[in-house]
XYZ file of C-alpha atoms in Angstrom:
358
model
C -63.327 -24.254 -20.546
C -60.028 -22.363 -20.970
C -60.071 -18.617 -20.380
C -58.918 -16.181 -23.079
C -55.475 -14.552 -22.897
C -57.155 -11.258 -22.009
C -58.961 -12.859 -19.083
C -55.657 -14.414 -17.938
C -53.946 -11.015 -17.992
C -56.799 -9.520 -15.958
C -56.469 -12.326 -13.408
C -52.701 -11.874 -13.128
C -52.893 -8.106 -12.708
C -55.659 -8.420 -10.135
C -53.382 -10.508 -7.913
C -51.132 -7.527 -7.351
C -54.046 -5.291 -6.351
C -54.850 -4.832 -2.675
C -58.319 -6.250 -1.917
C -60.543 -4.645 0.664
C -60.422 -6.578 3.914
C -63.545 -6.683 6.018
C -62.409 -7.582 9.526
C -62.871 -6.312 13.022
C -60.615 -3.519 14.227
C -58.769 -5.963 16.484
C -57.785 -8.166 13.558
C -57.130 -5.420 11.013
C -53.449 -5.068 11.817
C -52.690 -8.766 11.394
C -54.645 -9.011 8.149
C -52.827 -6.069 6.571
C -49.459 -7.291 7.846
C -50.096 -10.837 6.545
C -51.176 -9.458 3.162
C -48.028 -7.302 3.034
C -45.880 -10.369 3.688
C -47.594 -12.308 0.900
C -47.111 -9.475 -1.568
C -43.468 -8.930 -0.587
C -42.670 -12.627 -0.950
C -44.172 -12.529 -4.468
C -42.094 -9.434 -5.387
C -45.021 -6.957 -5.366
C -43.096 -4.485 -3.249
C -45.128 -1.319 -3.871
C -48.353 -3.063 -2.913
C -46.646 -4.654 0.096
C -45.559 -1.214 1.327
C -49.145 0.006 1.074
C -50.254 -2.930 3.198
C -47.572 -2.277 5.815
C -48.712 1.364 5.903
C -52.280 0.225 6.609
C -51.027 -2.158 9.290
C -49.080 0.691 10.901
C -52.174 2.879 10.818
C -53.700 0.263 13.136
C -50.544 -0.245 15.232
C -48.042 2.634 14.799
C -45.394 1.191 17.113
C -45.201 -2.276 15.587
C -41.619 -3.407 15.074
C -42.305 -6.020 12.412
C -44.333 -3.795 10.100
C -41.636 -1.094 10.190
C -38.880 -3.661 9.672
C -40.542 -5.433 6.740
C -41.513 -2.084 5.232
C -37.801 -1.211 5.273
C -36.976 -4.495 3.534
C -39.536 -3.816 0.783
C -38.224 -0.285 0.258
C -34.680 -1.639 0.086
C -35.744 -3.988 -2.714
C -36.969 -0.926 -4.646
C -33.636 0.892 -4.022
C -35.505 3.533 -2.011
C -32.745 3.547 0.554
C -33.478 6.794 2.418
C -37.043 5.624 3.063
C -35.821 2.164 4.024
C -33.404 3.734 6.500
C -36.250 5.745 8.045
C -38.292 2.549 8.441
C -35.425 0.699 10.130
C -34.954 3.675 12.452
C -38.626 3.481 13.410
C -38.266 -0.249 14.052
C -35.272 0.451 16.296
C -37.251 2.985 18.284
C -39.461 0.045 19.268
C -36.666 -2.545 19.648
C -33.343 -0.727 20.046
C -31.434 -3.966 20.661
C -32.670 -5.852 17.589
C -29.933 -7.481 15.518
C -31.799 -7.612 12.203
C -32.799 -3.959 12.015
C -29.240 -2.852 12.810
C -27.823 -5.310 10.258
C -30.187 -4.289 7.442
C -29.652 -0.643 8.350
C -25.914 -1.166 7.838
C -26.555 -2.723 4.433
C -28.662 0.240 3.325
C -26.139 2.761 4.629
C -23.411 1.017 2.636
C -25.475 1.363 -0.539
C -25.987 5.045 0.272
C -22.241 5.551 0.648
C -22.526 6.426 4.341
C -19.740 4.061 5.238
C -18.766 5.186 8.737
C -22.446 5.049 9.715
C -22.615 1.557 8.215
C -19.718 0.399 10.421
C -21.492 1.877 13.437
C -24.637 -0.101 12.581
C -22.667 -3.320 12.128
C -21.087 -2.689 15.538
C -24.546 -2.259 17.068
C -25.675 -5.514 15.445
C -22.586 -7.244 16.811
C -23.372 -5.881 20.246
C -26.471 -8.087 20.114
C -24.874 -11.083 18.353
C -21.108 -10.864 18.995
C -20.179 -13.917 16.934
C -22.385 -13.275 13.927
C -20.580 -14.294 10.748
C -22.305 -11.970 8.281
C -22.031 -8.807 10.365
C -18.286 -9.337 10.858
C -17.803 -10.347 7.218
C -19.676 -7.414 5.705
C -18.064 -5.054 8.198
C -14.687 -6.320 6.993
C -15.645 -5.851 3.343
C -16.794 -2.261 3.915
C -13.533 -1.519 5.719
C -11.432 -3.234 3.022
C -13.019 -2.078 -0.226
C -14.877 1.120 0.624
C -13.049 2.802 3.497
C -9.577 1.406 2.709
C -9.323 0.856 6.474
C -7.232 -2.265 6.078
C -6.417 -2.904 9.735
C -10.131 -2.638 10.581
C -10.795 -5.212 7.871
C -8.177 -7.600 9.289
C -9.694 -7.241 12.763
C -13.134 -8.143 11.401
C -11.885 -11.180 9.510
C -9.848 -12.348 12.512
C -13.024 -12.368 14.626
C -14.644 -14.762 12.172
C -11.593 -17.014 12.105
C -11.797 -17.462 15.870
C -14.781 -19.745 15.210
C -14.557 -20.624 11.495
C -10.984 -21.529 10.580
C -11.920 -23.169 7.299
C -13.620 -20.272 5.503
C -12.069 -19.650 2.080
C -13.601 -16.192 1.582
C -12.377 -14.867 4.914
C -8.828 -16.121 4.424
C -8.715 -14.640 0.910
C -10.074 -11.232 1.903
C -7.802 -11.185 4.956
C -4.895 -11.749 2.564
C -6.084 -8.835 0.431
C -6.229 -6.518 3.447
C -2.793 -7.575 4.693
C -1.324 -7.110 1.217
C -2.688 -3.557 1.139
C -1.043 -2.972 4.520
C 2.282 -4.179 3.111
C 2.336 -7.082 5.578
C 3.407 -9.506 2.870
C 4.519 -12.414 5.052
C 1.177 -12.663 6.852
C -0.716 -12.000 3.633
C 1.075 -14.970 2.070
C -0.012 -17.153 4.997
C -3.624 -16.072 4.443
C -3.521 -16.739 0.704
C -2.010 -20.157 1.324
C -4.791 -20.943 3.807
C -7.356 -19.895 1.196
C -5.570 -21.919 -1.481
C -5.891 -25.076 0.614
C -9.661 -24.673 0.470
C -10.031 -23.576 -3.158
C -7.142 -24.759 -5.328
C -8.594 -23.357 -8.551
C -9.136 -19.788 -7.399
C -7.516 -17.358 -9.817
C -7.984 -14.533 -7.284
C -5.954 -16.332 -4.616
C -3.117 -17.248 -6.975
C -3.037 -13.682 -8.316
C -2.997 -12.115 -4.851
C -0.286 -14.556 -3.859
C 1.761 -13.474 -6.871
C 1.383 -9.813 -5.923
C 2.592 -10.570 -2.392
C 5.598 -12.474 -3.724
C 6.349 -9.450 -5.899
C 6.341 -7.363 -2.738
C 8.778 -9.808 -1.173
C 10.934 -9.649 -4.341
C 10.579 -13.395 -4.803
C 10.181 -12.972 -8.540
C 10.425 -16.593 -9.692
C 7.784 -17.733 -7.214
C 5.640 -14.769 -8.232
C 5.793 -15.894 -11.877
C 4.787 -19.419 -10.831
C 1.774 -18.029 -8.959
C 0.768 -15.853 -11.909
C 0.960 -18.914 -14.160
C -1.540 -20.688 -11.900
C -3.763 -17.601 -11.801
C -3.766 -17.431 -15.616
C -4.672 -21.122 -15.791
C -7.847 -20.515 -13.790
C -8.835 -17.077 -15.109
C -11.276 -16.331 -17.928
C -9.868 -12.828 -18.498
C -6.240 -12.804 -17.360
C -5.072 -9.540 -18.956
C -3.916 -7.893 -15.732
C -2.247 -11.138 -14.635
C -0.194 -11.269 -17.832
C 0.829 -7.654 -17.133
C 2.042 -8.394 -13.597
C 3.767 -11.525 -14.839
C 5.649 -9.294 -17.272
C 6.736 -7.021 -14.425
C 8.156 -9.983 -12.461
C 9.966 -11.317 -15.543
C 11.448 -7.867 -16.177
C 12.822 -7.882 -12.639
C 14.470 -11.209 -13.491
C 15.864 -9.575 -16.661
C 14.069 -12.177 -18.754
C 13.102 -9.517 -21.254
C 11.966 -11.745 -24.129
C 9.608 -13.602 -21.783
C 8.427 -10.310 -20.316
C 7.696 -9.015 -23.823
C 5.617 -12.118 -24.548
C 3.642 -11.470 -21.349
C 2.935 -7.848 -22.278
C 1.843 -8.967 -25.740
C -0.651 -11.338 -24.111
C -1.857 -8.537 -21.829
C -2.429 -6.349 -24.902
C -4.497 -9.110 -26.515
C -6.949 -8.808 -23.621
C -6.720 -5.037 -23.136
C -5.370 -3.298 -26.240
C -6.150 0.222 -25.001
C -4.348 -0.039 -21.678
C -1.666 2.597 -21.161
C 0.471 0.523 -18.793
C 0.599 -2.493 -21.127
C 2.064 -0.400 -23.923
C 4.325 1.605 -21.620
C 5.934 -1.463 -20.026
C 6.230 -3.107 -23.435
C 8.181 -0.052 -24.573
C 10.493 -0.340 -21.579
C 11.268 -3.989 -22.289
C 11.915 -3.301 -25.968
C 14.316 -0.527 -24.956
C 16.101 -2.978 -22.646
C 16.410 -5.342 -25.628
C 17.859 -2.550 -27.784
C 14.869 -2.668 -30.140
C 14.448 1.094 -30.068
C 12.197 1.653 -33.070
C 9.703 -0.892 -31.744
C 9.982 0.736 -28.314
C 9.061 4.104 -29.855
C 5.989 2.553 -31.438
C 4.936 1.185 -28.052
C 5.501 4.521 -26.310
C 3.428 6.279 -28.974
C 0.629 3.753 -28.410
C 0.878 4.375 -24.674
C 0.601 8.144 -25.235
C -2.509 7.584 -27.361
C -4.038 5.488 -24.557
C -3.159 7.745 -21.634
C -5.921 7.884 -19.021
C -7.248 11.054 -17.456
C -4.742 11.119 -14.605
C -6.684 13.822 -12.752
C -9.518 11.401 -11.999
C -7.261 9.817 -9.342
C -6.003 13.126 -7.974
C -3.568 15.882 -8.870
C -0.597 13.877 -7.600
C -1.199 11.271 -10.323
C -0.924 13.783 -13.161
C 2.881 13.622 -12.940
C 2.755 9.978 -13.994
C 1.968 11.187 -17.495
C 5.507 12.530 -17.807
C 7.119 9.124 -17.547
C 6.301 7.934 -21.041
C 7.524 11.185 -22.598
C 10.803 10.951 -20.693
C 11.386 7.318 -21.726
C 10.423 8.152 -25.297
C 13.032 10.927 -25.254
C 15.708 8.584 -23.918
C 14.914 6.066 -26.654
C 15.195 8.786 -29.330
C 18.569 9.789 -27.888
C 19.768 6.194 -28.263
C 19.215 6.360 -32.020
C 20.607 9.899 -32.438
C 17.327 11.743 -33.042
C 18.304 14.639 -30.787
C 15.719 17.228 -31.760
C 12.838 14.807 -31.327
C 14.319 13.657 -28.031
C 14.466 17.264 -26.819
C 10.816 17.763 -27.809
C 9.835 14.669 -25.794
C 11.687 15.958 -22.740
C 9.851 19.280 -23.164
C 6.524 17.395 -23.043
C 7.633 15.579 -19.907
C 8.545 18.887 -18.257
C 5.283 20.482 -19.374
C 3.415 17.767 -17.456
C 5.822 17.660 -14.510
C 8.146 20.679 -14.204
C 9.893 18.924 -11.292
C 11.030 15.977 -13.429
C 14.790 16.327 -12.889
C 15.566 13.327 -15.100
C 13.845 14.982 -18.055
C 15.541 18.299 -17.300
C 19.034 16.755 -17.138
C 18.431 14.692 -20.287
C 17.214 17.772 -22.151
C 20.418 19.614 -21.253
C 22.502 16.594 -22.322
C 20.725 16.405 -25.676
C 21.793 19.996 -26.375
C 25.381 19.442 -25.223
């Protein structure tokens, strides 16, 4: 006979409850620990933690119960408690790879990045050639700490034993590009490209490096490949436009910025660079429209730091220069005033303002 839906719900909910275990004191620890493992593997993390707590009441210095308790707490995003559990596990086994590794993962999520690197180093002291500890150490250094040389060192350690790893070659290229070591970054991207021909990220990074080397035509070719394999290539179209502008292929650059705007119509830089290209083409009224769109889309420069605020003066200065080209002197002067309001040290705006009154 089939049970009713209500009975089924009662049966399901009862599975996540912790049953009373009648065992001898000697077996109590193992029963609670085993039950905790079953509950954790079936995603009942709160109940699993309760079981690990009962196991630890029987055996307070048990490494495995502390370690698995940390894993369950991590799954619940209770990182401070997870960290405390891993620390207790390490009091019992101070040279255990897994507790140090998971501790590093939790510390990364908590934003304690230097401490995370320390934990990865401790894990690597136990397993010096461990792929994941070196890889995640490199990623923390690259993306979180911006410690690009540290990242390269981590990725190089992996490549001593795994020369064919796409991800390591790609991320190594990213770190080297950030260091301005474009030649070696290009080598890394090319190594990654051999292993994953259709990677938009590799082709895009390669294009950025070629930009840095001022090899504009090759950069455009790389951006074309990146666009081919990307589902949202707005930023690639933008950088392609920059390279084409350097080649003075302004019509092609304009087409690239137009494509970038299709994907990201509220991006300040897309409109700003479009205005620059239109000015270069002598299409001043259209350039003014683009500059006005850029002004409407300006980001909050202060979010990146006070030094970035001055960037907001650029569009006002270029707008003023464009107005001068078509003889609208008063409006040009007002634009230069806005540029100087944002950045009083903008000598270009100051000189142009004086010229507009001459």
